[in-house]
PDB file of C-alpha atoms in Angstrom:
ATOM      1  CA  MET A  24      89.949  85.921  89.809  1.00  0.00           C
ATOM      2  CA  LEU A  25      91.637  87.310  92.924  1.00  0.00           C
ATOM      3  CA  ILE A  26      94.647  85.044  92.341  1.00  0.00           C
ATOM      4  CA  LEU A  27      94.873  86.224  88.733  1.00  0.00           C
ATOM      5  CA  ILE A  28      94.813  89.883  89.816  1.00  0.00           C
ATOM      6  CA  LEU A  29      97.538  89.233  92.390  1.00  0.00           C
ATOM      7  CA  LEU A  30      99.696  87.483  89.782  1.00  0.00           C
ATOM      8  CA  ILE A  31      99.292  90.385  87.365  1.00  0.00           C
ATOM      9  CA  PHE A  32     100.126  92.898  90.098  1.00  0.00           C
ATOM     10  CA  THR A  33     103.202  90.926  91.149  1.00  0.00           C
ATOM     11  CA  SER A  34     104.467  90.609  87.581  1.00  0.00           C
ATOM     12  CA  CYS A  35     104.250  94.391  87.087  1.00  0.00           C
ATOM     13  CA  LYS A  36     105.632  95.381  90.457  1.00  0.00           C
ATOM     14  CA  THR A  37     109.109  96.885  90.577  1.00  0.00           C
ATOM     15  CA  ILE A  38     111.638  94.606  92.248  1.00  0.00           C
ATOM     16  CA  SER A  39     113.373  96.880  94.733  1.00  0.00           C
ATOM     17  CA  PRO A  40     116.737  96.256  96.398  1.00  0.00           C
ATOM     18  CA  PRO A  41     117.146  96.115 100.176  1.00  0.00           C
ATOM     19  CA  THR A  42     118.178  99.305 101.934  1.00  0.00           C
ATOM     20  CA  GLU A  43     120.693  97.910 104.419  1.00  0.00           C
ATOM     21  CA  ILE A  44     123.782  97.906 102.209  1.00  0.00           C
ATOM     22  CA  SER A  45     127.070  99.344 103.411  1.00  0.00           C
ATOM     23  CA  SER A  46     129.166 101.838 101.449  1.00  0.00           C
ATOM     24  CA  ALA A  47     132.367 100.399 102.938  1.00  0.00           C
ATOM     25  CA  LEU A  48     134.914  99.020 100.465  1.00  0.00           C
ATOM     26  CA  VAL A  49     137.012  95.859 100.750  1.00  0.00           C
ATOM     27  CA  THR A  50     140.200  97.766  99.922  1.00  0.00           C
ATOM     28  CA  PRO A  51     141.895  99.102 103.073  1.00  0.00           C
ATOM     29  CA  ASN A  52     142.180 102.899 103.046  1.00  0.00           C
ATOM     30  CA  PRO A  53     140.404 103.333  99.702  1.00  0.00           C
ATOM     31  CA  SER A  54     140.984 106.494  97.712  1.00  0.00           C
ATOM     32  CA  ARG A  55     138.723 109.478  98.281  1.00  0.00           C
ATOM     33  CA  GLU A  56     137.450 109.110  94.716  1.00  0.00           C
ATOM     34  CA  ALA A  57     136.585 105.434  95.172  1.00  0.00           C
ATOM     35  CA  GLN A  58     134.711 106.236  98.364  1.00  0.00           C
ATOM     36  CA  ALA A  59     132.775 108.980  96.584  1.00  0.00           C
ATOM     37  CA  LEU A  60     131.807 106.620  93.769  1.00  0.00           C
ATOM     38  CA  ILE A  61     130.610 103.810  96.038  1.00  0.00           C
ATOM     39  CA  ARG A  62     128.554 106.319  98.043  1.00  0.00           C
ATOM     40  CA  PHE A  63     126.976 107.538  94.810  1.00  0.00           C
ATOM     41  CA  LEU A  64     126.185 103.981  93.715  1.00  0.00           C
ATOM     42  CA  ARG A  65     124.716 103.226  97.118  1.00  0.00           C
ATOM     43  CA  GLU A  66     122.573 106.383  97.111  1.00  0.00           C
ATOM     44  CA  GLN A  67     121.143 105.655  93.665  1.00  0.00           C
ATOM     45  CA  TYR A  68     120.632 101.923  94.144  1.00  0.00           C
ATOM     46  CA  GLY A  69     116.955 101.050  94.006  1.00  0.00           C
ATOM     47  CA  LYS A  70     116.024 104.512  92.749  1.00  0.00           C
ATOM     48  CA  LYS A  71     117.897 105.069  89.503  1.00  0.00           C
ATOM     49  CA  VAL A  72     119.681 102.811  87.008  1.00  0.00           C
ATOM     50  CA  ILE A  73     123.009 104.014  85.612  1.00  0.00           C
ATOM     51  CA  SER A  74     123.476 103.531  81.874  1.00  0.00           C
ATOM     52  CA  GLY A  75     126.607 102.049  80.332  1.00  0.00           C
ATOM     53  CA  VAL A  76     128.088 100.650  77.153  1.00  0.00           C
ATOM     54  CA  MET A  77     131.135  98.531  76.368  1.00  0.00           C
ATOM     55  CA  THR A  78     133.623  99.840  73.819  1.00  0.00           C
ATOM     56  CA  LEU A  79     136.055  97.974  71.593  1.00  0.00           C
ATOM     57  CA  ASN A  80     138.023 100.959  70.293  1.00  0.00           C
ATOM     58  CA  SER A  81     138.258 104.391  71.897  1.00  0.00           C
ATOM     59  CA  PHE A  82     134.715 105.702  72.520  1.00  0.00           C
ATOM     60  CA  ASP A  83     133.367 103.872  69.434  1.00  0.00           C
ATOM     61  CA  GLU A  84     130.110 102.477  70.851  1.00  0.00           C
ATOM     62  CA  PHE A  85     129.797 105.345  73.310  1.00  0.00           C
ATOM     63  CA  ASP A  86     129.678 107.804  70.405  1.00  0.00           C
ATOM     64  CA  ARG A  87     127.366 105.513  68.432  1.00  0.00           C
ATOM     65  CA  VAL A  88     124.824 105.356  71.254  1.00  0.00           C
ATOM     66  CA  LYS A  89     124.999 109.132  71.655  1.00  0.00           C
ATOM     67  CA  LYS A  90     124.302 109.563  67.936  1.00  0.00           C
ATOM     68  CA  ILE A  91     121.400 107.099  68.062  1.00  0.00           C
ATOM     69  CA  SER A  92     119.690 108.503  71.144  1.00  0.00           C
ATOM     70  CA  GLY A  93     120.922 112.053  71.619  1.00  0.00           C
ATOM     71  CA  LYS A  94     122.292 111.113  75.044  1.00  0.00           C
ATOM     72  CA  ALA A  95     125.533 109.506  76.200  1.00  0.00           C
ATOM     73  CA  PRO A  96     125.786 106.638  78.706  1.00  0.00           C
ATOM     74  CA  ALA A  97     127.285 107.439  82.105  1.00  0.00           C
ATOM     75  CA  ILE A  98     129.505 104.336  82.257  1.00  0.00           C
ATOM     76  CA  LEU A  99     132.280 103.652  79.757  1.00  0.00           C
ATOM     77  CA  GLY A 100     133.418 100.021  79.577  1.00  0.00           C
ATOM     78  CA  MET A 101     136.968  99.162  78.483  1.00  0.00           C
ATOM     79  CA  ASP A 102     139.131  96.050  78.278  1.00  0.00           C
ATOM     80  CA  PHE A 103     142.830  95.263  78.881  1.00  0.00           C
ATOM     81  CA  MET A 104     142.498  92.463  76.312  1.00  0.00           C
ATOM     82  CA  HIS A 105     145.340  93.682  74.060  1.00  0.00           C
ATOM     83  CA  HIS A 106     147.771  94.791  76.778  1.00  0.00           C
ATOM     84  CA  GLY A 107     151.132  93.158  77.303  1.00  0.00           C
ATOM     85  CA  ARG A 108     151.071  91.121  74.109  1.00  0.00           C
ATOM     86  CA  GLY A 109     153.398  93.135  71.894  1.00  0.00           C
ATOM     87  CA  TYR A 110     150.617  94.492  69.692  1.00  0.00           C
ATOM     88  CA  THR A 111     152.072  97.996  69.814  1.00  0.00           C
ATOM     89  CA  GLN A 112     152.434  98.303  66.033  1.00  0.00           C
ATOM     90  CA  TRP A 113     148.668  98.583  65.705  1.00  0.00           C
ATOM     91  CA  PHE A 114     147.458  99.156  69.277  1.00  0.00           C
ATOM     92  CA  ASN A 115     148.139 102.076  71.618  1.00  0.00           C
ATOM     93  CA  GLU A 116     148.218 100.660  75.151  1.00  0.00           C
ATOM     94  CA  ASP A 117     147.941 104.140  76.680  1.00  0.00           C
ATOM     95  CA  GLN A 118     144.611 104.872  74.978  1.00  0.00           C
ATOM     96  CA  ILE A 119     142.643 103.165  77.732  1.00  0.00           C
ATOM     97  CA  LEU A 120     144.118 105.612  80.242  1.00  0.00           C
ATOM     98  CA  LEU A 121     143.533 108.622  78.000  1.00  0.00           C
ATOM     99  CA  ASP A 122     139.903 107.588  77.568  1.00  0.00           C
ATOM    100  CA  ALA A 123     139.450 107.112  81.314  1.00  0.00           C
ATOM    101  CA  GLU A 124     140.863 110.602  81.890  1.00  0.00           C
ATOM    102  CA  LYS A 125     138.578 112.150  79.280  1.00  0.00           C
ATOM    103  CA  HIS A 126     135.536 110.362  80.642  1.00  0.00           C
ATOM    104  CA  LYS A 127     136.296 111.464  84.196  1.00  0.00           C
ATOM    105  CA  GLU A 128     136.520 115.076  83.027  1.00  0.00           C
ATOM    106  CA  GLN A 129     132.956 114.643  81.782  1.00  0.00           C
ATOM    107  CA  ASN A 130     131.932 113.266  85.227  1.00  0.00           C
ATOM    108  CA  GLY A 131     131.619 109.767  83.743  1.00  0.00           C
ATOM    109  CA  ILE A 132     132.270 106.408  85.406  1.00  0.00           C
ATOM    110  CA  THR A 133     134.835 103.937  84.073  1.00  0.00           C
ATOM    111  CA  THR A 134     134.704 100.167  84.313  1.00  0.00           C
ATOM    112  CA  PHE A 135     137.662  97.980  83.318  1.00  0.00           C
ATOM    113  CA  MET A 136     137.659  94.272  82.582  1.00  0.00           C
ATOM    114  CA  TRP A 137     140.364  91.958  81.275  1.00  0.00           C
ATOM    115  CA  HIS A 138     140.000  89.234  78.690  1.00  0.00           C
ATOM    116  CA  TRP A 139     143.282  87.790  79.895  1.00  0.00           C
ATOM    117  CA  ARG A 140     145.122  85.991  77.127  1.00  0.00           C
ATOM    118  CA  ASP A 141     147.102  82.804  77.787  1.00  0.00           C
ATOM    119  CA  PRO A 142     149.744  83.794  80.404  1.00  0.00           C
ATOM    120  CA  SER A 143     152.150  81.151  79.104  1.00  0.00           C
ATOM    121  CA  ARG A 144     152.315  82.967  75.733  1.00  0.00           C
ATOM    122  CA  LYS A 145     151.894  79.639  73.940  1.00  0.00           C
ATOM    123  CA  THR A 146     148.719  81.021  72.374  1.00  0.00           C
ATOM    124  CA  GLU A 147     147.017  84.403  72.077  1.00  0.00           C
ATOM    125  CA  SER A 148     143.666  83.074  73.266  1.00  0.00           C
ATOM    126  CA  PHE A 149     141.682  83.330  76.485  1.00  0.00           C
ATOM    127  CA  TYR A 150     139.368  80.420  75.652  1.00  0.00           C
ATOM    128  CA  THR A 151     139.729  77.090  77.434  1.00  0.00           C
ATOM    129  CA  SER A 152     139.285  75.196  74.176  1.00  0.00           C
ATOM    130  CA  GLU A 153     142.290  76.971  72.651  1.00  0.00           C
ATOM    131  CA  THR A 154     144.746  76.962  75.578  1.00  0.00           C
ATOM    132  CA  ASN A 155     146.177  74.366  77.928  1.00  0.00           C
ATOM    133  CA  PHE A 156     147.291  76.742  80.682  1.00  0.00           C
ATOM    134  CA  ASP A 157     147.056  74.784  83.941  1.00  0.00           C
ATOM    135  CA  LEU A 158     145.744  77.072  86.656  1.00  0.00           C
ATOM    136  CA  SER A 159     145.881  74.266  89.225  1.00  0.00           C
ATOM    137  CA  LEU A 160     149.687  74.702  89.354  1.00  0.00           C
ATOM    138  CA  LEU A 161     149.275  78.248  90.658  1.00  0.00           C
ATOM    139  CA  GLN A 162     149.520  77.060  94.263  1.00  0.00           C
ATOM    140  CA  ASN A 163     153.208  76.343  93.687  1.00  0.00           C
ATOM    141  CA  PRO A 164     155.052  79.708  93.809  1.00  0.00           C
ATOM    142  CA  GLN A 165     158.029  78.061  92.077  1.00  0.00           C
ATOM    143  CA  SER A 166     156.019  77.035  89.020  1.00  0.00           C
ATOM    144  CA  GLU A 167     156.215  78.695  85.607  1.00  0.00           C
ATOM    145  CA  GLU A 168     152.469  79.192  85.798  1.00  0.00           C
ATOM    146  CA  TYR A 169     152.745  81.221  89.009  1.00  0.00           C
ATOM    147  CA  GLU A 170     155.574  83.317  87.573  1.00  0.00           C
ATOM    148  CA  SER A 171     153.663  84.084  84.380  1.00  0.00           C
ATOM    149  CA  ILE A 172     150.525  85.017  86.330  1.00  0.00           C
ATOM    150  CA  ILE A 173     152.428  87.446  88.544  1.00  0.00           C
ATOM    151  CA  LYS A 174     154.188  88.963  85.532  1.00  0.00           C
ATOM    152  CA  ASP A 175     150.872  89.667  83.793  1.00  0.00           C
ATOM    153  CA  ILE A 176     149.178  91.081  86.894  1.00  0.00           C
ATOM    154  CA  ASP A 177     152.144  93.351  87.537  1.00  0.00           C
ATOM    155  CA  TYR A 178     151.997  94.599  83.957  1.00  0.00           C
ATOM    156  CA  ILE A 179     148.343  95.595  84.270  1.00  0.00           C
ATOM    157  CA  ALA A 180     149.129  97.134  87.653  1.00  0.00           C
ATOM    158  CA  SER A 181     151.631  99.441  85.941  1.00  0.00           C
ATOM    159  CA  PHE A 182     148.715 101.017  84.047  1.00  0.00           C
ATOM    160  CA  LEU A 183     146.301 101.147  86.972  1.00  0.00           C
ATOM    161  CA  LYS A 184     148.911 102.910  89.093  1.00  0.00           C
ATOM    162  CA  ARG A 185     149.030 105.772  86.596  1.00  0.00           C
ATOM    163  CA  ILE A 186     145.411 106.799  87.280  1.00  0.00           C
ATOM    164  CA  PRO A 187     145.088 106.733  91.081  1.00  0.00           C
ATOM    165  CA  HIS A 188     142.688 109.685  90.982  1.00  0.00           C
ATOM    166  CA  ILE A 189     140.134 107.844  88.821  1.00  0.00           C
ATOM    167  CA  PRO A 190     137.830 105.396  90.626  1.00  0.00           C
ATOM    168  CA  ILE A 191     137.494 102.178  88.637  1.00  0.00           C
ATOM    169  CA  LEU A 192     134.757  99.560  88.666  1.00  0.00           C
ATOM    170  CA  TRP A 193     137.229  96.676  88.342  1.00  0.00           C
ATOM    171  CA  ARG A 194     135.662  93.455  86.995  1.00  0.00           C
ATOM    172  CA  PRO A 195     138.357  90.814  86.461  1.00  0.00           C
ATOM    173  CA  LEU A 196     138.081  87.055  85.881  1.00  0.00           C
ATOM    174  CA  HIS A 197     134.473  87.210  84.748  1.00  0.00           C
ATOM    175  CA  GLU A 198     132.115  84.321  83.905  1.00  0.00           C
ATOM    176  CA  ALA A 199     134.458  81.802  85.516  1.00  0.00           C
ATOM    177  CA  SER A 200     131.910  79.098  86.268  1.00  0.00           C
ATOM    178  CA  GLY A 201     131.035  78.867  82.594  1.00  0.00           C
ATOM    179  CA  THR A 202     134.535  77.364  82.211  1.00  0.00           C
ATOM    180  CA  TRP A 203     134.878  78.732  78.672  1.00  0.00           C
ATOM    181  CA  PHE A 204     137.775  80.941  79.840  1.00  0.00           C
ATOM    182  CA  TRP A 205     141.020  79.403  81.100  1.00  0.00           C
ATOM    183  CA  TRP A 206     140.629  81.000  84.533  1.00  0.00           C
ATOM    184  CA  GLY A 207     137.569  78.807  85.112  1.00  0.00           C
ATOM    185  CA  ALA A 208     138.834  75.635  83.455  1.00  0.00           C
ATOM    186  CA  LYS A 209     140.190  73.988  86.629  1.00  0.00           C
ATOM    187  CA  GLY A 210     137.180  74.491  88.853  1.00  0.00           C
ATOM    188  CA  PRO A 211     136.173  76.806  91.702  1.00  0.00           C
ATOM    189  CA  GLN A 212     139.064  76.214  94.098  1.00  0.00           C
ATOM    190  CA  ALA A 213     141.773  77.022  91.562  1.00  0.00           C
ATOM    191  CA  TYR A 214     139.757  80.028  90.426  1.00  0.00           C
ATOM    192  CA  LYS A 215     139.399  81.427  93.932  1.00  0.00           C
ATOM    193  CA  VAL A 216     143.142  81.057  94.509  1.00  0.00           C
ATOM    194  CA  LEU A 217     143.745  83.155  91.394  1.00  0.00           C
ATOM    195  CA  TYR A 218     141.151  85.789  92.305  1.00  0.00           C
ATOM    196  CA  ARG A 219     142.507  86.247  95.803  1.00  0.00           C
ATOM    197  CA  LEU A 220     146.090  86.303  94.506  1.00  0.00           C
ATOM    198  CA  MET A 221     145.130  89.115  92.135  1.00  0.00           C
ATOM    199  CA  PHE A 222     143.472  91.005  94.997  1.00  0.00           C
ATOM    200  CA  GLU A 223     146.530  90.550  97.195  1.00  0.00           C
ATOM    201  CA  ARG A 224     148.910  91.591  94.426  1.00  0.00           C
ATOM    202  CA  LEU A 225     147.037  94.708  93.316  1.00  0.00           C
ATOM    203  CA  VAL A 226     145.764  95.941  96.665  1.00  0.00           C
ATOM    204  CA  HIS A 227     148.513  94.993  99.103  1.00  0.00           C
ATOM    205  CA  HIS A 228     151.652  94.579  97.016  1.00  0.00           C
ATOM    206  CA  HIS A 229     151.047  97.444  94.579  1.00  0.00           C
ATOM    207  CA  GLN A 230     148.994  99.521  97.019  1.00  0.00           C
ATOM    208  CA  ILE A 231     146.319 100.315  94.418  1.00  0.00           C
ATOM    209  CA  ASN A 232     143.383 101.750  96.331  1.00  0.00           C
ATOM    210  CA  ASN A 233     141.073 103.201  93.660  1.00  0.00           C
ATOM    211  CA  LEU A 234     139.484  99.905  92.561  1.00  0.00           C
ATOM    212  CA  ILE A 235     135.929  98.862  93.386  1.00  0.00           C
ATOM    213  CA  TRP A 236     135.918  95.079  93.026  1.00  0.00           C
ATOM    214  CA  VAL A 237     133.028  93.704  90.958  1.00  0.00           C
ATOM    215  CA  TRP A 238     132.568  89.923  90.855  1.00  0.00           C
ATOM    216  CA  THR A 239     130.575  88.378  88.002  1.00  0.00           C
ATOM    217  CA  ALA A 240     128.057  85.808  89.220  1.00  0.00           C
ATOM    218  CA  GLU A 241     126.442  83.120  87.094  1.00  0.00           C
ATOM    219  CA  LYS A 242     123.697  80.587  87.834  1.00  0.00           C
ATOM    220  CA  ASN A 243     124.457  77.950  90.466  1.00  0.00           C
ATOM    221  CA  ASP A 244     128.010  79.160  91.090  1.00  0.00           C
ATOM    222  CA  ILE A 245     127.984  79.756  94.836  1.00  0.00           C
ATOM    223  CA  LEU A 246     131.090  77.553  95.181  1.00  0.00           C
ATOM    224  CA  TRP A 247     132.956  79.989  92.959  1.00  0.00           C
ATOM    225  CA  TYR A 248     132.349  83.064  95.114  1.00  0.00           C
ATOM    226  CA  PRO A 249     135.751  84.344  96.331  1.00  0.00           C
ATOM    227  CA  GLY A 250     134.390  85.914  99.543  1.00  0.00           C
ATOM    228  CA  ASP A 251     132.818  89.036 100.992  1.00  0.00           C
ATOM    229  CA  ASP A 252     136.237  90.327 102.017  1.00  0.00           C
ATOM    230  CA  VAL A 253     137.387  90.672  98.384  1.00  0.00           C
ATOM    231  CA  VAL A 254     134.140  91.613  96.599  1.00  0.00           C
ATOM    232  CA  ASP A 255     132.398  94.991  96.712  1.00  0.00           C
ATOM    233  CA  ILE A 256     129.664  94.564  94.111  1.00  0.00           C
ATOM    234  CA  ILE A 257     127.975  91.627  92.411  1.00  0.00           C
ATOM    235  CA  GLY A 258     127.575  91.756  88.651  1.00  0.00           C
ATOM    236  CA  THR A 259     126.024  89.310  86.232  1.00  0.00           C
ATOM    237  CA  ASP A 260     126.179  88.931  82.449  1.00  0.00           C
ATOM    238  CA  ILE A 261     122.880  88.159  80.711  1.00  0.00           C
ATOM    239  CA  TYR A 262     122.427  87.468  77.025  1.00  0.00           C
ATOM    240  CA  ASN A 263     119.575  84.959  77.367  1.00  0.00           C
ATOM    241  CA  GLY A 264     116.990  84.257  80.035  1.00  0.00           C
ATOM    242  CA  SER A 265     115.006  86.385  82.446  1.00  0.00           C
ATOM    243  CA  MET A 266     116.789  89.419  83.837  1.00  0.00           C
ATOM    244  CA  ASP A 267     114.168  89.820  86.551  1.00  0.00           C
ATOM    245  CA  GLU A 268     114.576  86.246  87.804  1.00  0.00           C
ATOM    246  CA  ALA A 269     118.342  86.717  87.863  1.00  0.00           C
ATOM    247  CA  PHE A 270     118.005  89.921  89.863  1.00  0.00           C
ATOM    248  CA  VAL A 271     115.772  88.315  92.487  1.00  0.00           C
ATOM    249  CA  SER A 272     118.086  85.305  92.744  1.00  0.00           C
ATOM    250  CA  LEU A 273     121.196  87.445  93.219  1.00  0.00           C
ATOM    251  CA  GLN A 274     119.453  89.612  95.798  1.00  0.00           C
ATOM    252  CA  SER A 275     118.622  86.553  97.857  1.00  0.00           C
ATOM    253  CA  ARG A 276     122.159  85.139  97.548  1.00  0.00           C
ATOM    254  CA  TYR A 277     123.979  88.403  98.250  1.00  0.00           C
ATOM    255  CA  PRO A 278     121.608  90.576 100.320  1.00  0.00           C
ATOM    256  CA  ASP A 279     124.400  92.870 101.520  1.00  0.00           C
ATOM    257  CA  LYS A 280     125.792  93.689  98.060  1.00  0.00           C
ATOM    258  CA  ILE A 281     124.838  96.066  95.272  1.00  0.00           C
ATOM    259  CA  ILE A 282     123.686  94.091  92.217  1.00  0.00           C
ATOM    260  CA  SER A 283     124.616  95.205  88.688  1.00  0.00           C
ATOM    261  CA  LEU A 284     123.939  94.044  85.138  1.00  0.00           C
ATOM    262  CA  SER A 285     127.611  94.004  84.213  1.00  0.00           C
ATOM    263  CA  GLU A 286     127.009  92.815  80.638  1.00  0.00           C
ATOM    264  CA  CYS A 287     123.839  92.501  78.629  1.00  0.00           C
ATOM    265  CA  GLY A 288     122.833  91.680  75.096  1.00  0.00           C
ATOM    266  CA  THR A 289     119.460  93.417  75.385  1.00  0.00           C
ATOM    267  CA  LEU A 290     118.515  96.514  77.341  1.00  0.00           C
ATOM    268  CA  PRO A 291     116.716  95.865  80.650  1.00  0.00           C
ATOM    269  CA  ASP A 292     113.084  96.510  81.566  1.00  0.00           C
ATOM    270  CA  LEU A 293     113.444  99.553  83.810  1.00  0.00           C
ATOM    271  CA  ASN A 294     109.913  99.200  85.170  1.00  0.00           C
ATOM    272  CA  LYS A 295     110.911  96.065  87.068  1.00  0.00           C
ATOM    273  CA  SER A 296     114.376  95.199  88.372  1.00  0.00           C
ATOM    274  CA  LYS A 297     116.399  98.149  89.659  1.00  0.00           C
ATOM    275  CA  TRP A 298     119.932  97.123  88.774  1.00  0.00           C
ATOM    276  CA  SER A 299     122.648  99.491  89.933  1.00  0.00           C
ATOM    277  CA  TRP A 300     123.780  99.803  86.325  1.00  0.00           C
ATOM    278  CA  PHE A 301     123.584  98.051  82.983  1.00  0.00           C
ATOM    279  CA  MET A 302     126.344  97.773  80.397  1.00  0.00           C
ATOM    280  CA  CYS A 303     125.320  96.759  76.897  1.00  0.00           C
ATOM    281  CA  TRP A 304     127.973  94.812  74.985  1.00  0.00           C
ATOM    282  CA  TYR A 305     129.479  96.290  71.844  1.00  0.00           C
ATOM    283  CA  GLY A 306     128.965  95.580  68.120  1.00  0.00           C
ATOM    284  CA  ASP A 307     125.736  93.948  67.030  1.00  0.00           C
ATOM    285  CA  PHE A 308     124.348  94.158  70.556  1.00  0.00           C
ATOM    286  CA  VAL A 309     124.404  97.952  70.399  1.00  0.00           C
ATOM    287  CA  LEU A 310     122.932  97.935  66.885  1.00  0.00           C
ATOM    288  CA  ASN A 311     120.251  95.378  67.753  1.00  0.00           C
ATOM    289  CA  ASN A 312     119.019  97.719  70.482  1.00  0.00           C
ATOM    290  CA  SER A 313     118.944 100.833  68.285  1.00  0.00           C
ATOM    291  CA  ALA A 314     115.183 101.244  68.606  1.00  0.00           C
ATOM    292  CA  LEU A 315     115.370 101.080  72.413  1.00  0.00           C
ATOM    293  CA  TRP A 316     118.303 103.367  73.171  1.00  0.00           C
ATOM    294  CA  THR A 317     116.302 106.591  72.881  1.00  0.00           C
ATOM    295  CA  SER A 318     113.492 105.475  75.181  1.00  0.00           C
ATOM    296  CA  ILE A 319     115.907 103.929  77.672  1.00  0.00           C
ATOM    297  CA  LEU A 320     118.293 106.867  77.911  1.00  0.00           C
ATOM    298  CA  HIS A 321     115.429 109.377  78.143  1.00  0.00           C
ATOM    299  CA  HIS A 322     113.689 107.342  80.848  1.00  0.00           C
ATOM    300  CA  PRO A 323     113.308 109.363  84.095  1.00  0.00           C
ATOM    301  CA  ASP A 324     114.862 106.545  86.139  1.00  0.00           C
ATOM    302  CA  VAL A 325     118.026 106.301  84.035  1.00  0.00           C
ATOM    303  CA  ILE A 326     121.206 108.227  84.757  1.00  0.00           C
ATOM    304  CA  THR A 327     122.998 109.355  81.605  1.00  0.00           C
ATOM    305  CA  LEU A 328     126.263 111.272  81.374  1.00  0.00           C
ATOM    306  CA  ASP A 329     124.546 114.668  81.443  1.00  0.00           C
ATOM    307  CA  LYS A 330     122.905 113.733  84.764  1.00  0.00           C
ATOM    308  CA  MET A 331     126.127 112.700  86.474  1.00  0.00           C
ATOM    309  CA  PRO A 332     127.335 114.885  89.355  1.00  0.00           C
ATOM    310  CA  LYS A 333     130.993 115.726  89.882  1.00  0.00           C
ATOM    311  CA  LEU A 334     132.008 113.103  92.415  1.00  0.00           C
TER     312      LEU A 334
END
C-alpha cells in the first residue's frame, strides 16, 4: 500500500527544472534585447510556462487561438520556408519581418525556424526522400554544395539583419536525427558541420547578435548535439509519446540548459513538466486542441500575451 501511495504521489508531482542555469548566451556581445529575453526566460523557468503557436500565414493561427480562448499566445512562430525561392508573385517575403515588428510592439516573443528547401535548386523540397543534396560534400569549400549553402544562409541573414532590435528564438536545422530532412540525411558529423557553419556565418561573418540559438533534440541523438558553445536552449518536438518522460530525459542530458517544447501536436499537462514554453503546430493541431485552449491559456501558470512585460 505504501508503495502504491508513493507511486501515485510521484506520478502527480510537478517535475521542476534545476535552478543553476546561466543566463549567458553563446553569441559574443549579444544585443541588449536578446539578453533581456534570456533573463526573462531564465526567471520564469520552472515557475511559469510561456504559451506559443506556429503560424503558416501572417497571424492566422495566432488570431484563431485568440478567438477560441479569448487570450493570445505570447510566442509567435514563423518560418523562412518560402524565402529565396522566387515565390514573390504570391508570397511577400517581408511579411515575416512586419509580423515580428507588430508582435514586439505587443510585447510578444518571436521564434523563427527554417524548413530549408533543397539548396541545389534541383527540387523545391526539404525532404530526404525527394532530394539528393549531398551534405557530406560541405567540408570542401570549393564544392557547389558549399557555395549553395553559403548563398542560402546569406540570403536569410539579409532578413535577420533588418530586425536587430528584435530578439529571436532561432531554431534552425530541426529534427535532424530523424533523417527525414536533407540536413540529417548524411548522419551526425555532416549535420554538425552544417550547424556550426551556420553559426559561424550568422554570428561572426554577419555579426548578427540578436539570436538565441535553440537546438531541437530527439530521442537517442546525443551524437548529433553540436555543442554547448553554439546552443543556448534545448527544444524538442513531440507529436506522440510521453511529454513528461521526454522532459525528464532532456533535463538529465542537458542539466545546464533551459528545456522547451518547441513543437507539439497536443497541449502539455501544466500540472507536471514545467517546460520553458510550448508551441502548438498549425492547422489541424490547433483545431484538434480547441477544447483545451481556453483552460490552458487561462491557467495561472501560463504566460499569455497580455501577461508579457515590456522587455
